[in-house]
Tab-separated table of C-alpha atoms in Angstrom:
chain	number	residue	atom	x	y	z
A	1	UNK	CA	-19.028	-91.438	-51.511
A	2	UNK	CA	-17.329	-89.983	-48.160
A	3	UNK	CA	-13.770	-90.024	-48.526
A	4	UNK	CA	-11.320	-91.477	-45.696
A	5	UNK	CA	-9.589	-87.845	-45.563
A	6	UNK	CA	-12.961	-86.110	-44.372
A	7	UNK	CA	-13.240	-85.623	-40.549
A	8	UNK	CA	-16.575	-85.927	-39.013
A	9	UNK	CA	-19.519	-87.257	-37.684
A	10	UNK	CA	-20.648	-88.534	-41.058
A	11	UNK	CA	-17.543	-89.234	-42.141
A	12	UNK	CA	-16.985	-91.280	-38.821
A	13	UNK	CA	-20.207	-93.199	-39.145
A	14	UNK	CA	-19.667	-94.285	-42.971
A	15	UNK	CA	-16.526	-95.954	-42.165
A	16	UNK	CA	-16.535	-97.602	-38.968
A	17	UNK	CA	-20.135	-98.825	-39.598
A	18	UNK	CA	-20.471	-102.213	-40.637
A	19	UNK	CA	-22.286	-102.160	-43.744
A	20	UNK	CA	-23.085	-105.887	-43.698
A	21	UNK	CA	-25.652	-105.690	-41.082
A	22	UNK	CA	-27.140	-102.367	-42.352
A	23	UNK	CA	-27.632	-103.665	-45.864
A	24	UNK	CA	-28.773	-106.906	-44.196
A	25	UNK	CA	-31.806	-104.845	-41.833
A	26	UNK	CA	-32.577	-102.714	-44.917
A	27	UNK	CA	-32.996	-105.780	-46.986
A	28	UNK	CA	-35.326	-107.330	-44.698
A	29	UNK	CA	-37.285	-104.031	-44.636
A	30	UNK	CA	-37.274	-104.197	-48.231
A	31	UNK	CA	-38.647	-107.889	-48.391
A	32	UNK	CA	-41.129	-107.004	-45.654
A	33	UNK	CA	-42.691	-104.183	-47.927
A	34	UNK	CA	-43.257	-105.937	-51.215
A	35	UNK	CA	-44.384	-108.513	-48.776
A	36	UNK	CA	-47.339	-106.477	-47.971
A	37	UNK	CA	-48.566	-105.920	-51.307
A	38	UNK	CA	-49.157	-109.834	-51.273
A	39	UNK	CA	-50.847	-110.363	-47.495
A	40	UNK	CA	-52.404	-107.325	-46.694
A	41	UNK	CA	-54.870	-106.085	-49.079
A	42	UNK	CA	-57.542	-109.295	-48.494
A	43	UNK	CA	-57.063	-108.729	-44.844
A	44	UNK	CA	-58.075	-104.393	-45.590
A	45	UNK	CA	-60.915	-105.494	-47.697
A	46	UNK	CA	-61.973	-108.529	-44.879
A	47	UNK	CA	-62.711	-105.155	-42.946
A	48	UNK	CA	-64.176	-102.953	-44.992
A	49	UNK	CA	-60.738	-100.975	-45.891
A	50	UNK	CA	-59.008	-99.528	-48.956
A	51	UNK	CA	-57.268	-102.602	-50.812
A	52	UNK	CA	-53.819	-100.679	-50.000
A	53	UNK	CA	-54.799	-99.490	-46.555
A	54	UNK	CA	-52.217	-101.636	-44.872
A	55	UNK	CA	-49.472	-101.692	-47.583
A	56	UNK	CA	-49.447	-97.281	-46.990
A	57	UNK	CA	-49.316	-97.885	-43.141
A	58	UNK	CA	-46.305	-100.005	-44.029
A	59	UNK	CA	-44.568	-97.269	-45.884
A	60	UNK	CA	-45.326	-94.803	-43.167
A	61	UNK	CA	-44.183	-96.873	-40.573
A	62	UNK	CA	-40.918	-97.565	-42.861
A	63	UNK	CA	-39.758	-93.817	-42.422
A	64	UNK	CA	-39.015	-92.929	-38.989
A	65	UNK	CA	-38.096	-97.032	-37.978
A	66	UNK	CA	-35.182	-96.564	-40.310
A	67	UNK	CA	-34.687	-93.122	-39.136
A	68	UNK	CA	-34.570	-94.134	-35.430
A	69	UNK	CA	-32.400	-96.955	-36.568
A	70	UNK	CA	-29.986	-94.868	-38.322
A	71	UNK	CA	-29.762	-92.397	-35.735
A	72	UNK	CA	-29.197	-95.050	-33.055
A	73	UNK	CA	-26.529	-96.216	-34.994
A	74	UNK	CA	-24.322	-92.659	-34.705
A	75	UNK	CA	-24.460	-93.461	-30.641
A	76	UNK	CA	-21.531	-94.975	-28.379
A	77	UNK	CA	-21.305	-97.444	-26.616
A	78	UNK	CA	-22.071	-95.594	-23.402
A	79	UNK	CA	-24.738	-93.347	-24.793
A	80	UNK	CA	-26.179	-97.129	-25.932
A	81	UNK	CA	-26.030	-97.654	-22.615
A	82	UNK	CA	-27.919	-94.586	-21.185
A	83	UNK	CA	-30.609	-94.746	-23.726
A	84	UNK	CA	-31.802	-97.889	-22.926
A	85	UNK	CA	-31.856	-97.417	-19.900
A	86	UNK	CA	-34.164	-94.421	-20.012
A	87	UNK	CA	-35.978	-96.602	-22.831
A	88	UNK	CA	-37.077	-99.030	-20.425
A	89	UNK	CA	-37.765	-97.266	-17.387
A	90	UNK	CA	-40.397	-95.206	-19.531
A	91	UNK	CA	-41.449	-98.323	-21.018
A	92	UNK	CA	-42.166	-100.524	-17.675
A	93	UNK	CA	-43.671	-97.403	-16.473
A	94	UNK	CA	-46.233	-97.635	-19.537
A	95	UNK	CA	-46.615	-101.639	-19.067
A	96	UNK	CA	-47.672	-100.940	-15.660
A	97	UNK	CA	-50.214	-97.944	-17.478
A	98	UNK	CA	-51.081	-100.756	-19.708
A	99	UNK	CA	-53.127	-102.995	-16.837
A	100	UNK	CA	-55.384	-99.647	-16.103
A	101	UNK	CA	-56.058	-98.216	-18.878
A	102	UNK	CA	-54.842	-100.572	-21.786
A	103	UNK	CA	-56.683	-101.334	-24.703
A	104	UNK	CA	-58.186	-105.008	-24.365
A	105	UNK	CA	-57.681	-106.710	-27.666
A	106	UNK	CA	-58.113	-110.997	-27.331
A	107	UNK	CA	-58.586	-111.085	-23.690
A	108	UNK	CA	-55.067	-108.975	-23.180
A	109	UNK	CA	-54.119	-105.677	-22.078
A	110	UNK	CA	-50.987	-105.164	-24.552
A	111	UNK	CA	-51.455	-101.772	-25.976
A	112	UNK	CA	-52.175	-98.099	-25.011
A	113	UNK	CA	-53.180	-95.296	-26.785
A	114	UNK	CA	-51.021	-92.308	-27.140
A	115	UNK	CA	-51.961	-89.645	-29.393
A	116	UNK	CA	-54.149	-91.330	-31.573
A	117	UNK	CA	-51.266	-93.989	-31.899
A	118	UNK	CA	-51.827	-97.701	-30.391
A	119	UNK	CA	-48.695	-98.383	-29.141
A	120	UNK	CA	-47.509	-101.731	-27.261
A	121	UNK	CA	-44.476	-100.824	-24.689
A	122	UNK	CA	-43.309	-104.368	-24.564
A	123	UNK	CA	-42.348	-104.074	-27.686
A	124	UNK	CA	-40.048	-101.193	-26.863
A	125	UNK	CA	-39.026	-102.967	-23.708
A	126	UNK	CA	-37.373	-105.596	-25.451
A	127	UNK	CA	-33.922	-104.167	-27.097
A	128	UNK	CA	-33.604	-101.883	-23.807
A	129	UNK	CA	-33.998	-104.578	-21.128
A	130	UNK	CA	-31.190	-107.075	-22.954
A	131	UNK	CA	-28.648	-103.613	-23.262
A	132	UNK	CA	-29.409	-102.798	-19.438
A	133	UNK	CA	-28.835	-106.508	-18.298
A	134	UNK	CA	-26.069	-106.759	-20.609
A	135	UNK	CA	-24.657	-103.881	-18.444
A	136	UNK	CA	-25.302	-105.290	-14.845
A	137	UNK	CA	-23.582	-108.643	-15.910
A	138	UNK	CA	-20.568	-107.154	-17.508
A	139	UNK	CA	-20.410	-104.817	-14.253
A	140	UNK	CA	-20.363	-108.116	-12.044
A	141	UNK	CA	-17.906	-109.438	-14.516
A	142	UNK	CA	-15.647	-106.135	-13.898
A	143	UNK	CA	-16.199	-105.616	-10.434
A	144	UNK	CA	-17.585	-109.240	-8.694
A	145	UNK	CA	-18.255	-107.244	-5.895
A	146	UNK	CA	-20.941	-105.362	-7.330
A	147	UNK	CA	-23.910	-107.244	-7.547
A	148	UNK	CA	-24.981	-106.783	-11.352
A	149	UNK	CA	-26.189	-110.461	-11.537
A	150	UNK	CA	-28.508	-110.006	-8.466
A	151	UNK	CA	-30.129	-106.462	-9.909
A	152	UNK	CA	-29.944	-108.259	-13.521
A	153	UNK	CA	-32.206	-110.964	-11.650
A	154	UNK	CA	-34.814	-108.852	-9.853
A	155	UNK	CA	-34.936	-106.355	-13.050
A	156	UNK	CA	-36.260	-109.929	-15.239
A	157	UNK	CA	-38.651	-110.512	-12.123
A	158	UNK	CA	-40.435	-107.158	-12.608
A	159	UNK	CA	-40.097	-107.234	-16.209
A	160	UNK	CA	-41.646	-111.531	-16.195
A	161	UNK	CA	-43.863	-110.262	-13.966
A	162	UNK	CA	-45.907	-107.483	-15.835
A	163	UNK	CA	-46.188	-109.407	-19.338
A	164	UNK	CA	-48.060	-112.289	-17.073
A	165	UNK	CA	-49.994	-110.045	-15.825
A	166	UNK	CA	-51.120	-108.683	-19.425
A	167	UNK	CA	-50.848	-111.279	-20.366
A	168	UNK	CA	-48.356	-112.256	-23.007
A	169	UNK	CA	-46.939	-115.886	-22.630
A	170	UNK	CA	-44.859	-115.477	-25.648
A	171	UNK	CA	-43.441	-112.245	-25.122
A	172	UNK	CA	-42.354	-113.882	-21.684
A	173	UNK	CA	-40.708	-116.999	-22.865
A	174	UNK	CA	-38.922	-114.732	-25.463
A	175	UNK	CA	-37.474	-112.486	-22.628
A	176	UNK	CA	-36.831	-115.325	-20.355
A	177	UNK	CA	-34.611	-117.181	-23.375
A	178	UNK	CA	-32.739	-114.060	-24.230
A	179	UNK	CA	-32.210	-113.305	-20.732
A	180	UNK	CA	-30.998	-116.859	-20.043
A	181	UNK	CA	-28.769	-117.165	-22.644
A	182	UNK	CA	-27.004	-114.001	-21.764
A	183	UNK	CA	-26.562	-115.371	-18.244
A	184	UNK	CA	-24.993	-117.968	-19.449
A	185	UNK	CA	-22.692	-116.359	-21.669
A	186	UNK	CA	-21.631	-114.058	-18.206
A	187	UNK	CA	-20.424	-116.944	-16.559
A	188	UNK	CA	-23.464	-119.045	-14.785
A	189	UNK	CA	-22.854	-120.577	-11.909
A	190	UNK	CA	-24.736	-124.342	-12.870
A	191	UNK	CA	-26.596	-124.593	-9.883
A	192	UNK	CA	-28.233	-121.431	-11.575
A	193	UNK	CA	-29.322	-123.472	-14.702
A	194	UNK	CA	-30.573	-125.750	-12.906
A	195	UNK	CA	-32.934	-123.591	-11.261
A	196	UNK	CA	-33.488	-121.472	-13.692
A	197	UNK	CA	-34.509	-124.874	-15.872
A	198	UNK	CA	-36.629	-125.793	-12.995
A	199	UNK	CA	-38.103	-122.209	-12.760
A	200	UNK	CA	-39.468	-122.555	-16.333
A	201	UNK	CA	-40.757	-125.520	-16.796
A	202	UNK	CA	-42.583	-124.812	-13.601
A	203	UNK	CA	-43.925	-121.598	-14.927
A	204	UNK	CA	-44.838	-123.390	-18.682
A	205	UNK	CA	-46.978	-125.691	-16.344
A	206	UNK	CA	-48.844	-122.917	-14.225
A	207	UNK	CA	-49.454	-120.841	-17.413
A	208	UNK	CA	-50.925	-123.984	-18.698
A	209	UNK	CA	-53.596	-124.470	-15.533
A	210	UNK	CA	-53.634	-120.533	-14.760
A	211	UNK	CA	-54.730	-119.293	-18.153
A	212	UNK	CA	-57.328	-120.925	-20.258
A	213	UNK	CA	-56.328	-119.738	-23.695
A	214	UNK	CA	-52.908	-121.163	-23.176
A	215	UNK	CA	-54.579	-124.613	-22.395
A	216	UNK	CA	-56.239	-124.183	-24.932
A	217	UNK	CA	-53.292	-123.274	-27.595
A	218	UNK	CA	-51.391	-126.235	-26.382
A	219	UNK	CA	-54.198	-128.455	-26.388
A	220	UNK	CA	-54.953	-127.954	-29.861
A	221	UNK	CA	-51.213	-128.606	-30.950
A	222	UNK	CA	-50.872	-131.726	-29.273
A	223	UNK	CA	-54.543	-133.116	-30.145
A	224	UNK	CA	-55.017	-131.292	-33.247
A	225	UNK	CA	-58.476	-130.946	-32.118
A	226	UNK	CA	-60.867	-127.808	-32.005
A	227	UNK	CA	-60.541	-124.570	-33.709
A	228	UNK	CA	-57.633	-125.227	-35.566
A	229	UNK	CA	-58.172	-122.650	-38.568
A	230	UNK	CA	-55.447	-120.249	-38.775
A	231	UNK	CA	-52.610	-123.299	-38.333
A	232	UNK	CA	-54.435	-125.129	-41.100
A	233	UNK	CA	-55.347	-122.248	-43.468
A	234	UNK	CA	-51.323	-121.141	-43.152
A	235	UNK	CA	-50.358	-125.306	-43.335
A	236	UNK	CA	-52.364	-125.241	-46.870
A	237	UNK	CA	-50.720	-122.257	-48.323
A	238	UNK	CA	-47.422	-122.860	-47.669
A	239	UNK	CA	-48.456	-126.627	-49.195
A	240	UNK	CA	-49.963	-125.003	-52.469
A	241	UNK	CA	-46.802	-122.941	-52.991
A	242	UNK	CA	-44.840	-125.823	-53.228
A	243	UNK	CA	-41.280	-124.788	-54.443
A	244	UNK	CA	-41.260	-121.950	-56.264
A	245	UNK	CA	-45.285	-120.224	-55.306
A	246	UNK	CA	-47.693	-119.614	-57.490
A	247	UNK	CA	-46.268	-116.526	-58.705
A	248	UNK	CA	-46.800	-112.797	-57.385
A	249	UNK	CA	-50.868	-112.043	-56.694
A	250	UNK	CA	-51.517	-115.420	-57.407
A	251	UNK	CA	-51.967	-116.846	-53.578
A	252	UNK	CA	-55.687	-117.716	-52.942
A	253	UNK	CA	-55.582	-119.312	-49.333
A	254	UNK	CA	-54.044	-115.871	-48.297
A	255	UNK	CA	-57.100	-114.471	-48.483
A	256	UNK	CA	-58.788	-116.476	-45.382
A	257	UNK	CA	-55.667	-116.595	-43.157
A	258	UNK	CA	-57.065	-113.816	-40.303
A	259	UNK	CA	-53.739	-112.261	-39.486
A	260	UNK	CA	-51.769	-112.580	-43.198
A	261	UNK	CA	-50.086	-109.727	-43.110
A	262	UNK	CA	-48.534	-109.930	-39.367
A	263	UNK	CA	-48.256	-113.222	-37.797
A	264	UNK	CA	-48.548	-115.148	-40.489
A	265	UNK	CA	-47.164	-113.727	-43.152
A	266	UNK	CA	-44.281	-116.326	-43.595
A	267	UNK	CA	-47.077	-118.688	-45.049
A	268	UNK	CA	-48.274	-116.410	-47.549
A	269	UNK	CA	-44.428	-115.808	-48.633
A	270	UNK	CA	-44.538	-119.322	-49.505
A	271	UNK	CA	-47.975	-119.772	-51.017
A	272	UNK	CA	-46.586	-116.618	-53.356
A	273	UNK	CA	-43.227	-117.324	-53.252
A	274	UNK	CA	-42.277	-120.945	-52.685
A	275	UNK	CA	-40.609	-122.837	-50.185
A	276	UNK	CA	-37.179	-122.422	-51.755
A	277	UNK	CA	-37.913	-118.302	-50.929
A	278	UNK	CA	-38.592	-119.084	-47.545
A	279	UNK	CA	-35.144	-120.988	-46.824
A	280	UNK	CA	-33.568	-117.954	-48.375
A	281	UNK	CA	-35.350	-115.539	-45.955
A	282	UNK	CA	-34.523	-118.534	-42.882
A	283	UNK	CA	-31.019	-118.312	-44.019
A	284	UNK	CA	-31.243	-114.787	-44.077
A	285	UNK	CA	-31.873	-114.698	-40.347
A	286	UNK	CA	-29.770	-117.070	-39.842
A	287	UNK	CA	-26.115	-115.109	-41.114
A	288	UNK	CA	-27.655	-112.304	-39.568
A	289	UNK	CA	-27.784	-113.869	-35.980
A	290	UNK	CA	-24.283	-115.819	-36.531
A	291	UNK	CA	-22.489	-112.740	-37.567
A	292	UNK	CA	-23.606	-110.995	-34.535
A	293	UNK	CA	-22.523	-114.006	-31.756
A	294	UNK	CA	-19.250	-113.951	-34.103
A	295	UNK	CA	-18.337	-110.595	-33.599
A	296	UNK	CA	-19.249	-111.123	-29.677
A	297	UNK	CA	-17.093	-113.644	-29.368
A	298	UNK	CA	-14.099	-111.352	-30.772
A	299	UNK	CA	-15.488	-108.572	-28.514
A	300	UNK	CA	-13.261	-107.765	-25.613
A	301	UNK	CA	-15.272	-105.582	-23.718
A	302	UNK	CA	-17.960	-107.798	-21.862
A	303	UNK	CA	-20.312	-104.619	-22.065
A	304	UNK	CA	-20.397	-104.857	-25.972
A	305	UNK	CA	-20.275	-108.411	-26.281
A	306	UNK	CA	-23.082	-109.409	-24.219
A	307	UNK	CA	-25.427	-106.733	-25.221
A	308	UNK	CA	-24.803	-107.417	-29.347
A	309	UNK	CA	-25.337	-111.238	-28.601
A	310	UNK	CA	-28.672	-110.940	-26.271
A	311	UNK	CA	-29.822	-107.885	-29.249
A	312	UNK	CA	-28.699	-110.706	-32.111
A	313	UNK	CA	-30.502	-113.704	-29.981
A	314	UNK	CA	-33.895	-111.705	-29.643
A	315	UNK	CA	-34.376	-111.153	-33.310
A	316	UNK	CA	-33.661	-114.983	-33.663
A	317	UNK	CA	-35.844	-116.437	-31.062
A	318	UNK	CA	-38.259	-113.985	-32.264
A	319	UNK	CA	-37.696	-115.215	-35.813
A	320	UNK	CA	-37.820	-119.425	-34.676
A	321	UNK	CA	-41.067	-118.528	-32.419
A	322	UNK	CA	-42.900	-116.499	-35.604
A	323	UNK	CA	-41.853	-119.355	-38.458
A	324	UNK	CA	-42.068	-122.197	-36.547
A	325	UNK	CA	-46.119	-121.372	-35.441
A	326	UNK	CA	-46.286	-121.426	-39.094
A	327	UNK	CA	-44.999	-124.343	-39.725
A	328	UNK	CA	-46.782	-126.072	-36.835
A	329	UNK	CA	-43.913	-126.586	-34.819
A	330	UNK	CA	-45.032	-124.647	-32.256
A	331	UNK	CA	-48.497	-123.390	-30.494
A	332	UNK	CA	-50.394	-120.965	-31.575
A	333	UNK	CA	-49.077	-117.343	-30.373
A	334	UNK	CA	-49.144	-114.338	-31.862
A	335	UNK	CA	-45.787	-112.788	-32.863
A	336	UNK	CA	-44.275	-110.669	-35.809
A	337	UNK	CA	-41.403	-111.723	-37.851
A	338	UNK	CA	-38.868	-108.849	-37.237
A	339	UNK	CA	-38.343	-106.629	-40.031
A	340	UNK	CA	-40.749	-108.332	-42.274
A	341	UNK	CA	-44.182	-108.513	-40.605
A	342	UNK	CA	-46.514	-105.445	-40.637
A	343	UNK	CA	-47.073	-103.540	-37.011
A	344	UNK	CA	-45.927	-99.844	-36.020
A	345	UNK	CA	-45.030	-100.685	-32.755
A	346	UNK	CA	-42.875	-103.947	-33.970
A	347	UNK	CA	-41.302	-102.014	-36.549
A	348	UNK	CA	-40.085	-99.262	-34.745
A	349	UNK	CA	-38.609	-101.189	-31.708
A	350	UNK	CA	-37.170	-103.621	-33.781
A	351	UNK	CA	-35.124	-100.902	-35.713
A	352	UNK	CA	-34.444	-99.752	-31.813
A	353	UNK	CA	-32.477	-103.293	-31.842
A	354	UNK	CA	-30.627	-102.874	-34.945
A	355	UNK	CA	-29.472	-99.125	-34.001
A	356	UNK	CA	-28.196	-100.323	-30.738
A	357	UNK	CA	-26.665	-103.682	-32.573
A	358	UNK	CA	-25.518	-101.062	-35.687
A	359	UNK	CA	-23.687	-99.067	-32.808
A	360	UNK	CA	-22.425	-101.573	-30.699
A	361	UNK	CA	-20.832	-103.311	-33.958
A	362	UNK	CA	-19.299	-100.003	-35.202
A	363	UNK	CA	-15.164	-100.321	-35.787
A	364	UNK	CA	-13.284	-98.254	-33.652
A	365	UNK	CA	-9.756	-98.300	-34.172
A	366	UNK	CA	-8.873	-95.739	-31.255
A	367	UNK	CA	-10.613	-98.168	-28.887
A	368	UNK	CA	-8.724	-101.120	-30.582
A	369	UNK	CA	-5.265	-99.247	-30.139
A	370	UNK	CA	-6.327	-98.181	-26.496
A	371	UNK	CA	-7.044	-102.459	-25.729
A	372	UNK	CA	-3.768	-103.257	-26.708
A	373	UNK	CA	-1.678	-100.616	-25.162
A	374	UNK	CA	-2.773	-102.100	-22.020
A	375	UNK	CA	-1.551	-105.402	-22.700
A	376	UNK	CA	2.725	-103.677	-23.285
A	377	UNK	CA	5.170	-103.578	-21.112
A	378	UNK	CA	6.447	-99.876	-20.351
A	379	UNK	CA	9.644	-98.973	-21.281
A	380	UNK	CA	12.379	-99.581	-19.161
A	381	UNK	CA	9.956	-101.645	-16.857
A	382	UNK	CA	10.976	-105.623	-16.613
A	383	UNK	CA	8.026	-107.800	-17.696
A	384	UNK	CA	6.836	-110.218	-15.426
């Protein structure tokens, strides 16, 4: 235990911290882990791999995510701010990479290869593009005559613009919901929402002519007709589990869901696990992403509140978009359920957005004295 005497960087970070939310992402790593020992060994051997292939890529992926999460966590508020933004310059500069030389996997360009790694920079993207935008709006908030909201918009353009062109419908809408709802939160103008409503709807209906497999994905959710397996594999285990699973290594429709141990991986929790285990996890997410919008709205500093409310609102869109395709709520699209699902590049980026949200959240009573000196009258000075 670090006691409140010591002075230090150490001793700093274990008691301003808040150790709510770094049990909480822990946790979820935690789940996520022995949640691989359940989906991903029929996917290895589906391939010709080691049972455990996957479940040891987990582990190895485990290390440096929570190491890049706990050292994100030791920054300020302005180094936040500085590391994302040299997060996402070199990540749009490797989405742009991507379209050349990117490694085609279902008719998109998503991933590159970097040293024998396969990494996907949208991914990465993510967490630094809602702390940058979270800056330009809380600059135009500052300063109006700065124009933070106009950069903020042609910054979503480029970054809209290159996951079409990969392209990654889901990854879009996620940005463009995030994005939105921090625009909102900075004050809106509603002749904005109402083209910005217009805007997307009218890009949902060009994807939906423009690219075939999106056609196709919403097709088969409002027909129910043609290849319909992986929805109705993951429907039938999370059926069989019923409310409380068939027990630990007892699933059997895991073993013919294709992508069990990432996108779907919320259906074998339930086939294993039960459906009463799978409202714990939802409401897991769920006091995760209301703690953080709580301690926005106490927030005074528009910097800090906006950027721990888009980071909190990306995990749960993420979250809705990922449970919700399992459920057959929503089309088909491939997307990993943070913390939990198995992926390096997911991982890592997603413990990118709890570092910056760990560090953004921190307690810092200098800062708190500093806010209200501002607000006292000087002595000797008449108050207004």
């Amino acid at each position: 235990m670090v006691s409140r005497a010591e002075r230090g960087p150490l001793a700093d970070w274990f008691w301003t911290i808040d150790r709510f939310f770094l049990a909480m992402f822990i946790f979820l790593m935690g789940i996520g882990f022995m949640l691989s020992f359940a989906a991903s060994p029929a996917v290895a051997e589906r391939i010709g791999l080691e049972p455990f292939h996957f479940v040891k890529r987990h582990a190895a992926f485990m290390i440096p995510s929570i190491a890049v999460m706990l050292g994100l966590s030791f920054l300020t508020p302005r180094q936040v701010r500085r590391t994302a933004i040299l997060l996402l310059i070199i990540s749009l500069a490797m989405m742009v990479l991507v379209l050349f030389i990117g490694q085609e996997v279902k008719g998109g360009r998503r991933w590159i290869w970097i040293a024998g790694l396969s990494i996907q920079p949208s991914e990465f993207m993510k967490p630094a593009f809602v702390v940058v935008c979270a800056w330009l709006f809380a600059e135009h908030a500052r300063q109006p005559e700065i124009p933070g909201n106009l950069f903020a918009i042609i910054l979503f353009g480029i970054v809209a613009a290159l996951l079409v062109a990969q392209p990654d419908l889901g990854q879009t809408i996620l940005t463009t919901a995030v994005w939105g709802g921090m625009f909102f939160m900075a004050g809106m103008p509603w002749i904005w929402i109402m083209l910005l409503g217009i805007g997307g709807a009218g890009g949902l209906l060009s994807a939906y002519y423009v690219f075939p497999h999106v056609a196709g994905r919403i097709d088969k959710f409002m027909t129910g007709e043609g290849d319909t397996f992986q929805i109705d594999t993951a429907r039938e285990a999370i059926i069989r589990g019923s409310w409380f699973g068939q027990g630990p290594g007892e699933g059997i429709v895991k073993r013919i869901i294709p992508d069990a141990h990432t996108d779907f991986i919320f259906s074998v929790a339930a086939e294993e696990f039960g459906i009463v285990f799978c409202m714990a996890l939802v409401g897991l997410f769920s006091v995760l992403v209301l703690r953080g919008l709580s301690h926005a709205y106490r927030e005074r500093n528009d910097f800090n509140r906006f950027a721990v409310a888009g980071l909190v609102l990306q995990m749960g869109i993420q979250s809705i978009i990922n449970i919700g395709v399992n459920l057959e709520l929503l089309p088909a699209k491939g997307m990993t359920l943070p913390l939990i699902s198995y992926g390096g590049s997911s991982m890592v980026a997603i413990c990118v957005t709890a570092g910056f949200i760990l560090a953004l959240t921190r307690h810092r009573p200098e800062k708190r004295a500093q806010d209200r000196s501002l607000f006292r009258v000087p002595h000797g000075m008449p108050a207004e």
